[in-house]
């Protein structure tokens, strides 16, 4: 039923700024997901003593404006956050 579907903490999006720094405590459930090149959602699990750094839209734009070679430009990843209850 409808109650079996996970509710989203945020819908799929990119971040508009330069960088987003995300701290995921190791005790928290995996909620962050990134859209892969194969168009599949991939979990980004918490890892102790680390942060996740997302490149934002503005950094992607700057990397293209500076005429970097292919493979040297940044891509702002499409990601989402699933809502997880404490008991999950």
mmCIF file with all atom_site columns, C-alpha atoms in Angstrom:
data_model
loop_
_atom_site.group_PDB
_atom_site.id
_atom_site.type_symbol
_atom_site.label_atom_id
_atom_site.label_alt_id
_atom_site.label_comp_id
_atom_site.label_asym_id
_atom_site.label_entity_id
_atom_site.label_seq_id
_atom_site.pdbx_PDB_ins_code
_atom_site.Cartn_x
_atom_site.Cartn_y
_atom_site.Cartn_z
_atom_site.occupancy
_atom_site.B_iso_or_equiv
_atom_site.pdbx_formal_charge
_atom_site.auth_seq_id
_atom_site.auth_comp_id
_atom_site.auth_asym_id
_atom_site.auth_atom_id
_atom_site.pdbx_PDB_model_num
ATOM 1  C CA . UNK A 1 1  ? 0.000  0.000  0.000   1.00 0.00 ? 1  UNK A CA 1
ATOM 2  C CA . UNK A 1 2  ? 0.874  3.652  0.015   1.00 0.00 ? 2  UNK A CA 1
ATOM 3  C CA . UNK A 1 3  ? 2.288  3.402  3.546   1.00 0.00 ? 3  UNK A CA 1
ATOM 4  C CA . UNK A 1 4  ? 4.980  1.022  2.253   1.00 0.00 ? 4  UNK A CA 1
ATOM 5  C CA . UNK A 1 5  ? 6.563  3.676  0.038   1.00 0.00 ? 5  UNK A CA 1
ATOM 6  C CA . UNK A 1 6  ? 9.389  5.786  1.523   1.00 0.00 ? 6  UNK A CA 1
ATOM 7  C CA . UNK A 1 7  ? 8.578  9.466  1.874   1.00 0.00 ? 7  UNK A CA 1
ATOM 8  C CA . UNK A 1 8  ? 11.237 11.802 0.538   1.00 0.00 ? 8  UNK A CA 1
ATOM 9  C CA . UNK A 1 9  ? 13.099 14.261 2.719   1.00 0.00 ? 9  UNK A CA 1
ATOM 10 C CA . UNK A 1 10 ? 13.802 16.240 -0.449  1.00 0.00 ? 10 UNK A CA 1
ATOM 11 C CA . UNK A 1 11 ? 12.900 15.636 -4.046  1.00 0.00 ? 11 UNK A CA 1
ATOM 12 C CA . UNK A 1 12 ? 15.645 15.127 -6.661  1.00 0.00 ? 12 UNK A CA 1
ATOM 13 C CA . UNK A 1 13 ? 17.636 18.326 -7.152  1.00 0.00 ? 13 UNK A CA 1
ATOM 14 C CA . UNK A 1 14 ? 21.068 19.887 -7.618  1.00 0.00 ? 14 UNK A CA 1
ATOM 15 C CA . UNK A 1 15 ? 22.525 22.481 -5.255  1.00 0.00 ? 15 UNK A CA 1
ATOM 16 C CA . UNK A 1 16 ? 22.768 25.996 -6.677  1.00 0.00 ? 16 UNK A CA 1
ATOM 17 C CA . UNK A 1 17 ? 25.867 27.201 -4.810  1.00 0.00 ? 17 UNK A CA 1
ATOM 18 C CA . UNK A 1 18 ? 29.563 26.384 -5.164  1.00 0.00 ? 18 UNK A CA 1
ATOM 19 C CA . UNK A 1 19 ? 29.932 23.561 -2.621  1.00 0.00 ? 19 UNK A CA 1
ATOM 20 C CA . UNK A 1 20 ? 27.650 21.792 -0.159  1.00 0.00 ? 20 UNK A CA 1
ATOM 21 C CA . UNK A 1 21 ? 29.272 20.040 2.797   1.00 0.00 ? 21 UNK A CA 1
ATOM 22 C CA . UNK A 1 22 ? 27.194 17.287 4.399   1.00 0.00 ? 22 UNK A CA 1
ATOM 23 C CA . UNK A 1 23 ? 27.963 15.623 7.722   1.00 0.00 ? 23 UNK A CA 1
ATOM 24 C CA . UNK A 1 24 ? 26.261 12.246 8.112   1.00 0.00 ? 24 UNK A CA 1
ATOM 25 C CA . UNK A 1 25 ? 26.747 10.799 11.603  1.00 0.00 ? 25 UNK A CA 1
ATOM 26 C CA . UNK A 1 26 ? 27.659 7.089  11.344  1.00 0.00 ? 26 UNK A CA 1
ATOM 27 C CA . UNK A 1 27 ? 24.731 6.216  13.629  1.00 0.00 ? 27 UNK A CA 1
ATOM 28 C CA . UNK A 1 28 ? 22.229 7.799  11.226  1.00 0.00 ? 28 UNK A CA 1
ATOM 29 C CA . UNK A 1 29 ? 20.400 5.743  8.601   1.00 0.00 ? 29 UNK A CA 1
ATOM 30 C CA . UNK A 1 30 ? 21.462 6.084  4.974   1.00 0.00 ? 30 UNK A CA 1
ATOM 31 C CA . UNK A 1 31 ? 19.172 8.748  3.518   1.00 0.00 ? 31 UNK A CA 1
ATOM 32 C CA . UNK A 1 32 ? 21.313 10.539 0.907   1.00 0.00 ? 32 UNK A CA 1
ATOM 33 C CA . UNK A 1 33 ? 21.163 9.142  -2.624  1.00 0.00 ? 33 UNK A CA 1
ATOM 34 C CA . UNK A 1 34 ? 22.828 10.282 -5.853  1.00 0.00 ? 34 UNK A CA 1
ATOM 35 C CA . UNK A 1 35 ? 21.627 9.602  -9.397  1.00 0.00 ? 35 UNK A CA 1
ATOM 36 C CA . UNK A 1 36 ? 24.232 7.529  -11.240 1.00 0.00 ? 36 UNK A CA 1
ATOM 37 C CA . UNK A 1 37 ? 25.193 7.819  -14.897 1.00 0.00 ? 37 UNK A CA 1
ATOM 38 C CA . UNK A 1 38 ? 23.009 4.757  -15.461 1.00 0.00 ? 38 UNK A CA 1
ATOM 39 C CA . UNK A 1 39 ? 20.033 6.713  -14.048 1.00 0.00 ? 39 UNK A CA 1
ATOM 40 C CA . UNK A 1 40 ? 19.814 4.580  -10.895 1.00 0.00 ? 40 UNK A CA 1
ATOM 41 C CA . UNK A 1 41 ? 19.643 5.888  -7.328  1.00 0.00 ? 41 UNK A CA 1
ATOM 42 C CA . UNK A 1 42 ? 22.768 4.954  -5.351  1.00 0.00 ? 42 UNK A CA 1
ATOM 43 C CA . UNK A 1 43 ? 22.957 5.176  -1.547  1.00 0.00 ? 43 UNK A CA 1
ATOM 44 C CA . UNK A 1 44 ? 25.657 7.383  -0.029  1.00 0.00 ? 44 UNK A CA 1
ATOM 45 C CA . UNK A 1 45 ? 26.173 5.669  3.331   1.00 0.00 ? 45 UNK A CA 1
ATOM 46 C CA . UNK A 1 46 ? 27.546 7.534  6.348   1.00 0.00 ? 46 UNK A CA 1
ATOM 47 C CA . UNK A 1 47 ? 31.268 6.917  6.942   1.00 0.00 ? 47 UNK A CA 1
ATOM 48 C CA . UNK A 1 48 ? 32.813 7.775  10.297  1.00 0.00 ? 48 UNK A CA 1
ATOM 49 C CA . UNK A 1 49 ? 35.027 10.907 10.403  1.00 0.00 ? 49 UNK A CA 1
ATOM 50 C CA . UNK A 1 50 ? 34.151 11.984 6.850   1.00 0.00 ? 50 UNK A CA 1
ATOM 51 C CA . UNK A 1 51 ? 32.016 14.582 5.116   1.00 0.00 ? 51 UNK A CA 1
ATOM 52 C CA . UNK A 1 52 ? 30.309 14.465 1.715   1.00 0.00 ? 52 UNK A CA 1
ATOM 53 C CA . UNK A 1 53 ? 31.109 17.400 -0.574  1.00 0.00 ? 53 UNK A CA 1
ATOM 54 C CA . UNK A 1 54 ? 28.718 18.116 -3.445  1.00 0.00 ? 54 UNK A CA 1
ATOM 55 C CA . UNK A 1 55 ? 29.773 20.407 -6.272  1.00 0.00 ? 55 UNK A CA 1
ATOM 56 C CA . UNK A 1 56 ? 27.046 22.975 -6.888  1.00 0.00 ? 56 UNK A CA 1
ATOM 57 C CA . UNK A 1 57 ? 25.595 24.459 -10.068 1.00 0.00 ? 57 UNK A CA 1
ATOM 58 C CA . UNK A 1 58 ? 27.725 27.608 -9.771  1.00 0.00 ? 58 UNK A CA 1
ATOM 59 C CA . UNK A 1 59 ? 30.969 25.587 -9.578  1.00 0.00 ? 59 UNK A CA 1
ATOM 60 C CA . UNK A 1 60 ? 29.819 23.593 -12.624 1.00 0.00 ? 60 UNK A CA 1
ATOM 61 C CA . UNK A 1 61 ? 29.154 26.835 -14.501 1.00 0.00 ? 61 UNK A CA 1
ATOM 62 C CA . UNK A 1 62 ? 32.558 28.271 -13.545 1.00 0.00 ? 62 UNK A CA 1
ATOM 63 C CA . UNK A 1 63 ? 34.340 25.123 -14.724 1.00 0.00 ? 63 UNK A CA 1
ATOM 64 C CA . UNK A 1 64 ? 32.700 25.489 -18.158 1.00 0.00 ? 64 UNK A CA 1
ATOM 65 C CA . UNK A 1 65 ? 33.280 29.261 -18.390 1.00 0.00 ? 65 UNK A CA 1
ATOM 66 C CA . UNK A 1 66 ? 36.988 28.716 -17.730 1.00 0.00 ? 66 UNK A CA 1
ATOM 67 C CA . UNK A 1 67 ? 37.148 26.497 -20.859 1.00 0.00 ? 67 UNK A CA 1
ATOM 68 C CA . UNK A 1 68 ? 38.546 23.459 -19.104 1.00 0.00 ? 68 UNK A CA 1
ATOM 69 C CA . UNK A 1 69 ? 39.196 20.396 -21.215 1.00 0.00 ? 69 UNK A CA 1
ATOM 70 C CA . UNK A 1 70 ? 36.562 17.625 -21.306 1.00 0.00 ? 70 UNK A CA 1
ATOM 71 C CA . UNK A 1 71 ? 36.920 15.509 -18.196 1.00 0.00 ? 71 UNK A CA 1
ATOM 72 C CA . UNK A 1 72 ? 38.240 18.493 -16.225 1.00 0.00 ? 72 UNK A CA 1
ATOM 73 C CA . UNK A 1 73 ? 34.867 20.155 -15.697 1.00 0.00 ? 73 UNK A CA 1
ATOM 74 C CA . UNK A 1 74 ? 32.712 19.734 -12.593 1.00 0.00 ? 74 UNK A CA 1
ATOM 75 C CA . UNK A 1 75 ? 29.214 18.281 -12.630 1.00 0.00 ? 75 UNK A CA 1
ATOM 76 C CA . UNK A 1 76 ? 26.604 19.219 -10.048 1.00 0.00 ? 76 UNK A CA 1
ATOM 77 C CA . UNK A 1 77 ? 25.122 15.846 -9.038  1.00 0.00 ? 77 UNK A CA 1
ATOM 78 C CA . UNK A 1 78 ? 21.393 15.196 -8.946  1.00 0.00 ? 78 UNK A CA 1
ATOM 79 C CA . UNK A 1 79 ? 20.613 13.875 -5.482  1.00 0.00 ? 79 UNK A CA 1
ATOM 80 C CA . UNK A 1 80 ? 17.772 13.387 -3.023  1.00 0.00 ? 80 UNK A CA 1
ATOM 81 C CA . UNK A 1 81 ? 17.306 12.691 0.660   1.00 0.00 ? 81 UNK A CA 1
ATOM 82 C CA . UNK A 1 82 ? 14.898 9.990  1.789   1.00 0.00 ? 82 UNK A CA 1
ATOM 83 C CA . UNK A 1 83 ? 12.990 10.602 4.990   1.00 0.00 ? 83 UNK A CA 1
ATOM 84 C CA . UNK A 1 84 ? 14.002 8.045  7.591   1.00 0.00 ? 84 UNK A CA 1
ATOM 85 C CA . UNK A 1 85 ? 12.434 7.603  10.986  1.00 0.00 ? 85 UNK A CA 1
ATOM 86 C CA . UNK A 1 86 ? 14.726 7.013  13.968  1.00 0.00 ? 86 UNK A CA 1
ATOM 87 C CA . UNK A 1 87 ? 13.591 3.406  14.080  1.00 0.00 ? 87 UNK A CA 1
ATOM 88 C CA . UNK A 1 88 ? 14.581 2.717  10.448  1.00 0.00 ? 88 UNK A CA 1
#
